[in-house]
Amino acid sequence: MAHEAKKEYQKVVIDQDICISCGACVAVCPVQAIELDENAKARLIWDVCIDDFSCVKVCPVNCIWPTSQAPPEPKAKSKWYRFNAPLEGELKNTFEEWKKKYNVTGSPA
Ligand code: SF4
Ligand code: SF4
């Protein structure tokens, strides 16, 4: 059932150029779906995020948005998200649909 529901998740978009590496989003995420990357910038683990949007609320510089509310610039940037595991089958389709639906053109890390 949880896997079924995942289809509906919109995830979040992060603008790493605005991120000040405070770690608040990492600390608040209930499912460890955000990490600090090799440049200490917040990075989303796309397939783990469950849309509770705690990270959006705590970011002091407002550089995380629910994907439906994200401005176009960060959606065109790359490497602000990655996958926990290679996407297969239904989840891969869901990812492609998500990109199309929200016009996310940036590539994963
Ligand atoms: S929306 Fe929730 S689950 Fe997704 S990355 Fe943010 S805090 Fe984690
Ligand atoms: S809360 Fe915002 S500024 Fe802090 S690490 Fe996360 S994205 Fe970067």
Short mmCIF file of N, CA, C and O and ligand atoms in Angstrom, two decimals:
data_model
loop_
_atom_site.label_atom_id
_atom_site.label_comp_id
_atom_site.label_asym_id
_atom_site.label_seq_id
_atom_site.Cartn_x
_atom_site.Cartn_y
_atom_site.Cartn_z
N MET A 1 0.83 -1.21 0.00
CA MET A 1 0.00 0.00 0.00
C MET A 1 0.87 1.27 0.00
O MET A 1 0.61 2.21 -0.72
N ALA A 2 1.90 1.26 0.81
CA ALA A 2 2.77 2.43 0.88
C ALA A 2 3.38 2.70 -0.49
O ALA A 2 3.50 3.84 -0.92
N HIS A 3 3.71 1.63 -1.17
CA HIS A 3 4.31 1.77 -2.49
C HIS A 3 3.30 2.38 -3.47
O HIS A 3 3.64 3.23 -4.28
N GLU A 4 2.06 1.95 -3.36
CA GLU A 4 0.95 2.50 -4.16
C GLU A 4 0.89 4.02 -3.97
O GLU A 4 0.85 4.76 -4.94
N ALA A 5 0.89 4.42 -2.70
CA ALA A 5 0.72 5.83 -2.37
C ALA A 5 1.87 6.68 -2.92
O ALA A 5 1.67 7.83 -3.27
N LYS A 6 3.03 6.08 -3.03
CA LYS A 6 4.21 6.79 -3.48
C LYS A 6 4.00 7.48 -4.83
O LYS A 6 4.57 8.50 -5.13
N LYS A 7 3.16 6.90 -5.63
CA LYS A 7 2.83 7.43 -6.94
C LYS A 7 2.34 8.88 -6.87
O LYS A 7 2.55 9.66 -7.78
N GLU A 8 1.68 9.20 -5.79
CA GLU A 8 1.08 10.52 -5.66
C GLU A 8 2.05 11.57 -5.11
O GLU A 8 1.76 12.75 -5.17
N TYR A 9 3.15 11.15 -4.57
CA TYR A 9 4.03 12.10 -3.91
C TYR A 9 4.63 13.10 -4.88
O TYR A 9 5.10 12.74 -5.95
N GLN A 10 4.62 14.36 -4.49
CA GLN A 10 5.17 15.39 -5.38
C GLN A 10 6.62 15.72 -5.07
O GLN A 10 7.30 16.37 -5.85
N LYS A 11 7.11 15.31 -3.88
CA LYS A 11 8.51 15.56 -3.50
C LYS A 11 8.78 17.06 -3.34
O LYS A 11 7.85 17.86 -3.36
N VAL A 12 10.06 17.41 -3.16
CA VAL A 12 10.43 18.82 -3.00
C VAL A 12 11.57 19.15 -3.96
O VAL A 12 12.27 18.26 -4.45
N VAL A 13 11.72 20.44 -4.21
CA VAL A 13 12.83 20.94 -5.04
C VAL A 13 13.73 21.78 -4.14
O VAL A 13 13.26 22.55 -3.31
N ILE A 14 15.04 21.62 -4.31
CA ILE A 14 16.02 22.36 -3.50
C ILE A 14 16.90 23.19 -4.43
O ILE A 14 17.40 22.68 -5.44
N ASP A 15 17.09 24.47 -4.11
CA ASP A 15 18.05 25.28 -4.86
C ASP A 15 19.36 25.31 -4.07
O ASP A 15 19.50 26.04 -3.09
N GLN A 16 20.31 24.52 -4.53
CA GLN A 16 21.58 24.39 -3.80
C GLN A 16 22.41 25.68 -3.84
O GLN A 16 23.31 25.86 -3.02
N ASP A 17 22.14 26.56 -4.80
CA ASP A 17 22.90 27.81 -4.87
C ASP A 17 22.48 28.79 -3.78
O ASP A 17 23.20 29.73 -3.46
N ILE A 18 21.29 28.56 -3.22
CA ILE A 18 20.82 29.43 -2.13
C ILE A 18 21.11 28.80 -0.77
O ILE A 18 21.31 29.50 0.22
N CYS A 19 21.17 27.49 -0.72
CA CYS A 19 21.40 26.74 0.53
C CYS A 19 22.66 27.22 1.26
O CYS A 19 23.71 27.41 0.65
N ILE A 20 22.52 27.44 2.57
CA ILE A 20 23.66 27.90 3.38
C ILE A 20 24.20 26.78 4.28
O ILE A 20 24.90 27.04 5.26
N SER A 21 23.83 25.54 3.97
CA SER A 21 24.41 24.36 4.64
C SER A 21 24.14 24.28 6.13
O SER A 21 24.96 23.75 6.88
N CYS A 22 22.99 24.78 6.57
CA CYS A 22 22.72 24.80 8.01
C CYS A 22 22.36 23.42 8.57
O CYS A 22 22.47 23.17 9.75
N GLY A 23 21.85 22.55 7.71
CA GLY A 23 21.51 21.19 8.15
C GLY A 23 20.14 21.03 8.79
O GLY A 23 19.77 19.93 9.20
N ALA A 24 19.37 22.10 8.87
CA ALA A 24 18.06 22.03 9.53
C ALA A 24 17.13 21.05 8.82
O ALA A 24 16.39 20.29 9.46
N CYS A 25 17.15 21.05 7.51
CA CYS A 25 16.27 20.15 6.75
C CYS A 25 16.65 18.69 6.98
O CYS A 25 15.79 17.82 7.09
N VAL A 26 17.93 18.44 7.05
CA VAL A 26 18.43 17.07 7.29
C VAL A 26 17.94 16.59 8.65
O VAL A 26 17.46 15.47 8.80
N ALA A 27 18.06 17.47 9.64
CA ALA A 27 17.69 17.12 11.01
C ALA A 27 16.19 16.86 11.16
O ALA A 27 15.78 15.99 11.93
N VAL A 28 15.38 17.60 10.43
CA VAL A 28 13.92 17.52 10.65
C VAL A 28 13.24 16.43 9.80
O VAL A 28 12.14 15.98 10.13
N CYS A 29 13.87 16.01 8.74
CA CYS A 29 13.21 15.03 7.85
C CYS A 29 12.96 13.70 8.60
O CYS A 29 13.90 13.11 9.12
N PRO A 30 11.71 13.25 8.63
CA PRO A 30 11.38 12.04 9.41
C PRO A 30 11.88 10.74 8.78
O PRO A 30 11.87 9.71 9.44
N VAL A 31 12.28 10.81 7.52
CA VAL A 31 12.66 9.57 6.84
C VAL A 31 14.08 9.62 6.24
O VAL A 31 14.43 8.83 5.38
N GLN A 32 14.88 10.58 6.68
CA GLN A 32 16.25 10.74 6.17
C GLN A 32 16.29 10.85 4.64
O GLN A 32 17.10 10.20 3.97
N ALA A 33 15.41 11.69 4.11
CA ALA A 33 15.37 11.87 2.66
C ALA A 33 16.18 13.07 2.18
O ALA A 33 16.14 13.41 1.00
N ILE A 34 16.91 13.71 3.11
CA ILE A 34 17.81 14.79 2.70
C ILE A 34 19.16 14.56 3.36
O ILE A 34 19.24 14.12 4.51
N GLU A 35 20.21 14.83 2.59
CA GLU A 35 21.58 14.72 3.12
C GLU A 35 22.33 15.97 2.71
O GLU A 35 21.86 16.73 1.86
N LEU A 36 23.48 16.19 3.32
CA LEU A 36 24.37 17.24 2.83
C LEU A 36 25.33 16.56 1.86
O LEU A 36 25.93 15.53 2.20
N ASP A 37 25.47 17.11 0.67
CA ASP A 37 26.30 16.46 -0.35
C ASP A 37 27.78 16.80 -0.15
O ASP A 37 28.17 17.38 0.86
N GLU A 38 28.61 16.47 -1.12
CA GLU A 38 30.05 16.67 -1.00
C GLU A 38 30.44 18.15 -0.88
O GLU A 38 31.52 18.49 -0.43
N ASN A 39 29.53 19.04 -1.27
CA ASN A 39 29.77 20.47 -1.12
C ASN A 39 29.01 21.04 0.08
O ASN A 39 28.86 22.25 0.21
N ALA A 40 28.51 20.15 0.93
CA ALA A 40 27.72 20.52 2.11
C ALA A 40 26.43 21.24 1.75
O ALA A 40 25.91 22.04 2.52
N LYS A 41 25.90 20.94 0.58
CA LYS A 41 24.60 21.51 0.18
C LYS A 41 23.53 20.42 0.34
O LYS A 41 23.81 19.23 0.13
N ALA A 42 22.33 20.85 0.67
CA ALA A 42 21.24 19.88 0.87
C ALA A 42 20.90 19.17 -0.43
O ALA A 42 20.79 19.81 -1.48
N ARG A 43 20.76 17.85 -0.35
CA ARG A 43 20.38 17.08 -1.53
C ARG A 43 19.26 16.11 -1.16
O ARG A 43 19.32 15.42 -0.14
N LEU A 44 18.24 16.08 -2.01
CA LEU A 44 17.07 15.22 -1.80
C LEU A 44 17.35 13.80 -2.27
O LEU A 44 17.93 13.59 -3.33
N ILE A 45 16.92 12.83 -1.48
CA ILE A 45 16.95 11.44 -1.93
C ILE A 45 15.53 11.15 -2.39
O ILE A 45 14.63 10.87 -1.59
N TRP A 46 15.35 11.31 -3.68
CA TRP A 46 14.02 11.41 -4.30
C TRP A 46 13.06 10.29 -3.92
O TRP A 46 11.92 10.53 -3.56
N ASP A 47 13.52 9.06 -4.01
CA ASP A 47 12.64 7.93 -3.79
C ASP A 47 12.31 7.68 -2.32
O ASP A 47 11.48 6.83 -2.01
N VAL A 48 12.93 8.44 -1.43
CA VAL A 48 12.67 8.26 0.01
C VAL A 48 11.67 9.30 0.54
O VAL A 48 10.93 9.04 1.48
N CYS A 49 11.61 10.45 -0.09
CA CYS A 49 10.75 11.55 0.37
C CYS A 49 9.28 11.17 0.39
O CYS A 49 8.76 10.60 -0.56
N ILE A 50 8.60 11.52 1.50
CA ILE A 50 7.18 11.20 1.65
C ILE A 50 6.29 12.44 1.82
O ILE A 50 5.20 12.37 2.38
N ASP A 51 6.78 13.57 1.34
CA ASP A 51 5.91 14.75 1.25
C ASP A 51 5.35 15.30 2.56
O ASP A 51 4.21 15.78 2.57
N ASP A 52 6.06 15.24 3.64
CA ASP A 52 5.45 15.86 4.83
C ASP A 52 5.83 17.35 4.91
O ASP A 52 5.25 18.10 5.68
N PHE A 53 6.80 17.75 4.11
CA PHE A 53 7.20 19.15 3.95
C PHE A 53 7.75 19.82 5.20
O PHE A 53 7.76 21.05 5.30
N SER A 54 8.23 19.02 6.15
CA SER A 54 8.88 19.60 7.33
C SER A 54 10.09 20.43 6.91
O SER A 54 10.38 21.48 7.48
N CYS A 55 10.81 19.96 5.93
CA CYS A 55 12.04 20.64 5.48
C CYS A 55 11.72 22.03 4.92
O CYS A 55 12.47 22.98 5.13
N VAL A 56 10.60 22.13 4.21
CA VAL A 56 10.20 23.41 3.61
C VAL A 56 10.05 24.46 4.71
O VAL A 56 10.50 25.60 4.58
N LYS A 57 9.42 24.04 5.81
CA LYS A 57 9.11 24.98 6.90
C LYS A 57 10.34 25.44 7.67
O LYS A 57 10.36 26.56 8.18
N VAL A 58 11.36 24.59 7.78
CA VAL A 58 12.50 24.96 8.63
C VAL A 58 13.63 25.65 7.89
O VAL A 58 14.52 26.22 8.53
N CYS A 59 13.63 25.65 6.60
CA CYS A 59 14.77 26.24 5.88
C CYS A 59 14.83 27.75 6.10
O CYS A 59 13.88 28.47 5.76
N PRO A 60 15.94 28.25 6.66
CA PRO A 60 16.02 29.68 7.00
C PRO A 60 16.13 30.59 5.78
O PRO A 60 15.90 31.80 5.88
N VAL A 61 16.50 30.03 4.65
CA VAL A 61 16.64 30.87 3.44
C VAL A 61 15.60 30.51 2.37
O VAL A 61 15.69 30.96 1.21
N ASN A 62 14.63 29.70 2.77
CA ASN A 62 13.51 29.35 1.87
C ASN A 62 13.95 28.83 0.49
O ASN A 62 13.46 29.31 -0.53
N CYS A 63 14.87 27.88 0.51
CA CYS A 63 15.31 27.34 -0.78
C CYS A 63 14.82 25.92 -1.01
O CYS A 63 15.35 25.20 -1.86
N ILE A 64 13.78 25.51 -0.26
CA ILE A 64 13.12 24.22 -0.51
C ILE A 64 11.63 24.50 -0.72
O ILE A 64 11.02 25.23 0.07
N TRP A 65 11.08 23.92 -1.77
CA TRP A 65 9.66 24.10 -2.09
C TRP A 65 9.02 22.75 -2.36
O TRP A 65 9.65 21.86 -2.96
N PRO A 66 7.72 22.60 -2.02
CA PRO A 66 6.98 21.48 -2.59
C PRO A 66 7.12 21.64 -4.11
O PRO A 66 7.06 22.77 -4.61
N THR A 67 7.30 20.54 -4.83
CA THR A 67 7.60 20.65 -6.26
C THR A 67 6.56 21.47 -7.02
O THR A 67 6.91 22.23 -7.92
N SER A 68 5.30 21.35 -6.62
CA SER A 68 4.24 22.10 -7.33
C SER A 68 4.38 23.60 -7.16
O SER A 68 3.81 24.37 -7.92
N GLN A 69 5.14 24.04 -6.15
CA GLN A 69 5.29 25.47 -5.89
C GLN A 69 6.67 26.01 -6.21
O GLN A 69 6.97 27.18 -6.00
N ALA A 70 7.54 25.16 -6.72
CA ALA A 70 8.92 25.58 -6.99
C ALA A 70 9.03 26.48 -8.21
O ALA A 70 8.34 26.26 -9.20
N PRO A 71 9.90 27.49 -8.12
CA PRO A 71 10.12 28.34 -9.30
C PRO A 71 10.85 27.54 -10.39
O PRO A 71 11.43 26.49 -10.10
N PRO A 72 10.85 28.02 -11.62
CA PRO A 72 11.45 27.26 -12.72
C PRO A 72 12.97 27.08 -12.64
O PRO A 72 13.48 26.02 -13.02
N GLU A 73 13.69 28.08 -12.14
CA GLU A 73 15.17 28.01 -12.18
C GLU A 73 15.73 26.77 -11.49
O GLU A 73 16.52 26.04 -12.09
N PRO A 74 15.39 26.52 -10.21
CA PRO A 74 15.98 25.34 -9.57
C PRO A 74 15.56 24.02 -10.22
O PRO A 74 16.32 23.05 -10.19
N LYS A 75 14.41 23.99 -10.85
CA LYS A 75 13.96 22.75 -11.48
C LYS A 75 14.81 22.41 -12.71
O LYS A 75 14.84 21.27 -13.17
N ALA A 76 15.49 23.42 -13.24
CA ALA A 76 16.35 23.20 -14.41
C ALA A 76 17.79 22.90 -14.02
O ALA A 76 18.62 22.56 -14.86
N LYS A 77 18.09 23.03 -12.72
CA LYS A 77 19.45 22.73 -12.25
C LYS A 77 19.62 21.24 -12.00
O LYS A 77 18.63 20.53 -11.79
N SER A 78 20.86 20.78 -11.97
CA SER A 78 21.12 19.36 -11.77
C SER A 78 21.80 19.08 -10.44
O SER A 78 22.31 19.99 -9.78
N LYS A 79 21.77 17.83 -10.05
CA LYS A 79 22.50 17.28 -8.90
C LYS A 79 21.97 17.65 -7.52
O LYS A 79 22.62 17.40 -6.51
N TRP A 80 20.78 18.27 -7.46
CA TRP A 80 20.21 18.57 -6.14
C TRP A 80 19.36 17.41 -5.64
O TRP A 80 18.81 17.47 -4.56
N TYR A 81 19.28 16.34 -6.42
CA TYR A 81 18.59 15.14 -5.95
C TYR A 81 19.31 13.91 -6.47
O TYR A 81 20.08 13.98 -7.43
N ARG A 82 19.08 12.80 -5.80
CA ARG A 82 19.63 11.52 -6.24
C ARG A 82 18.64 10.43 -5.83
O ARG A 82 17.61 10.72 -5.23
N PHE A 83 18.98 9.21 -6.17
CA PHE A 83 18.12 8.09 -5.81
C PHE A 83 18.81 7.23 -4.76
O PHE A 83 20.02 7.07 -4.77
N ASN A 84 18.00 6.65 -3.90
CA ASN A 84 18.53 5.75 -2.88
C ASN A 84 18.97 4.44 -3.53
O ASN A 84 19.95 3.83 -3.13
N ALA A 85 18.23 4.04 -4.55
CA ALA A 85 18.55 2.82 -5.30
C ALA A 85 18.13 3.07 -6.75
O ALA A 85 17.27 3.90 -7.00
N PRO A 86 18.74 2.36 -7.69
CA PRO A 86 18.35 2.55 -9.08
C PRO A 86 16.85 2.32 -9.25
O PRO A 86 16.30 1.36 -8.71
N LEU A 87 16.19 3.23 -9.98
CA LEU A 87 14.74 3.11 -10.14
C LEU A 87 14.40 2.02 -11.14
O LEU A 87 15.02 1.92 -12.19
N GLU A 88 13.42 1.23 -10.77
CA GLU A 88 12.99 0.15 -11.67
C GLU A 88 11.47 0.15 -11.79
O GLU A 88 10.76 0.61 -10.91
N GLY A 89 10.99 -0.39 -12.90
CA GLY A 89 9.57 -0.64 -13.10
C GLY A 89 8.68 0.55 -12.84
O GLY A 89 8.91 1.64 -13.36
N GLU A 90 7.69 0.34 -12.01
CA GLU A 90 6.66 1.34 -11.71
C GLU A 90 7.26 2.64 -11.18
O GLU A 90 6.85 3.73 -11.56
N LEU A 91 8.28 2.50 -10.32
CA LEU A 91 8.87 3.69 -9.72
C LEU A 91 9.59 4.53 -10.77
O LEU A 91 9.60 5.77 -10.72
N LYS A 92 10.17 3.88 -11.74
CA LYS A 92 10.84 4.59 -12.82
C LYS A 92 9.82 5.38 -13.65
O LYS A 92 10.05 6.53 -14.02
N ASN A 93 8.68 4.75 -13.90
CA ASN A 93 7.60 5.43 -14.62
C ASN A 93 7.11 6.63 -13.82
O ASN A 93 6.85 7.70 -14.37
N THR A 94 6.97 6.42 -12.52
CA THR A 94 6.51 7.50 -11.64
C THR A 94 7.46 8.68 -11.70
O THR A 94 7.05 9.83 -11.75
N PHE A 95 8.75 8.38 -11.71
CA PHE A 95 9.76 9.44 -11.80
C PHE A 95 9.64 10.21 -13.11
O PHE A 95 9.66 11.44 -13.12
N GLU A 96 9.48 9.51 -14.21
CA GLU A 96 9.33 10.16 -15.51
C GLU A 96 8.07 11.02 -15.56
O GLU A 96 8.08 12.14 -16.08
N GLU A 97 6.99 10.52 -14.97
CA GLU A 97 5.73 11.28 -14.91
C GLU A 97 5.90 12.54 -14.06
O GLU A 97 5.39 13.61 -14.38
N TRP A 98 6.62 12.36 -12.95
CA TRP A 98 6.87 13.49 -12.04
C TRP A 98 7.65 14.58 -12.77
O TRP A 98 7.30 15.77 -12.70
N LYS A 99 8.69 14.23 -13.50
CA LYS A 99 9.49 15.21 -14.23
C LYS A 99 8.63 15.98 -15.23
O LYS A 99 8.72 17.19 -15.37
N LYS A 100 7.81 15.22 -15.93
CA LYS A 100 6.96 15.81 -16.96
C LYS A 100 5.91 16.73 -16.34
O LYS A 100 5.72 17.87 -16.75
N LYS A 101 5.26 16.21 -15.32
CA LYS A 101 4.17 16.95 -14.68
C LYS A 101 4.63 18.30 -14.12
O LYS A 101 3.94 19.30 -14.24
N TYR A 102 5.81 18.29 -13.49
CA TYR A 102 6.29 19.50 -12.83
C TYR A 102 7.37 20.23 -13.63
O TYR A 102 7.97 21.18 -13.14
N ASN A 103 7.64 19.75 -14.83
CA ASN A 103 8.65 20.36 -15.68
C ASN A 103 10.02 20.45 -15.01
O ASN A 103 10.67 21.50 -14.99
N VAL A 104 10.44 19.34 -14.43
CA VAL A 104 11.78 19.24 -13.84
C VAL A 104 12.72 18.73 -14.92
O VAL A 104 12.59 17.61 -15.40
N THR A 105 13.67 19.57 -15.32
CA THR A 105 14.56 19.18 -16.42
C THR A 105 15.98 18.85 -15.95
O THR A 105 16.77 18.31 -16.70
N GLY A 106 16.30 19.21 -14.70
CA GLY A 106 17.64 18.93 -14.17
C GLY A 106 17.85 17.44 -13.92
O GLY A 106 16.91 16.72 -13.61
N SER A 107 19.08 17.00 -14.06
CA SER A 107 19.41 15.58 -13.87
C SER A 107 19.79 15.28 -12.42
O SER A 107 20.27 16.15 -11.71
N PRO A 108 19.64 14.01 -12.02
CA PRO A 108 20.05 13.62 -10.66
C PRO A 108 21.56 13.55 -10.52
O PRO A 108 22.28 13.52 -11.54
N ALA A 109 22.04 13.53 -9.30
CA ALA A 109 23.49 13.39 -9.05
C ALA A 109 23.88 11.95 -9.31
O ALA A 109 23.07 11.05 -9.17
S1 SF4 B 1 9.19 16.71 2.34
FE1 SF4 B 1 9.40 15.61 4.29
S2 SF4 B 1 10.05 13.57 3.68
FE2 SF4 B 1 10.46 14.91 1.94
S3 SF4 B 1 12.56 15.59 2.20
FE3 SF4 B 1 11.25 17.13 3.16
S4 SF4 B 1 11.15 16.57 5.32
FE4 SF4 B 1 11.89 14.77 4.18
S1 SF4 B 2 17.52 24.03 5.71
FE1 SF4 B 2 17.84 25.18 3.79
S2 SF4 B 2 19.80 26.24 4.10
FE2 SF4 B 2 19.68 24.64 5.65
S3 SF4 B 2 20.77 22.87 4.74
FE3 SF4 B 2 18.57 22.66 4.28
S4 SF4 B 2 18.30 23.61 2.26
FE4 SF4 B 2 20.27 24.29 3.07
#
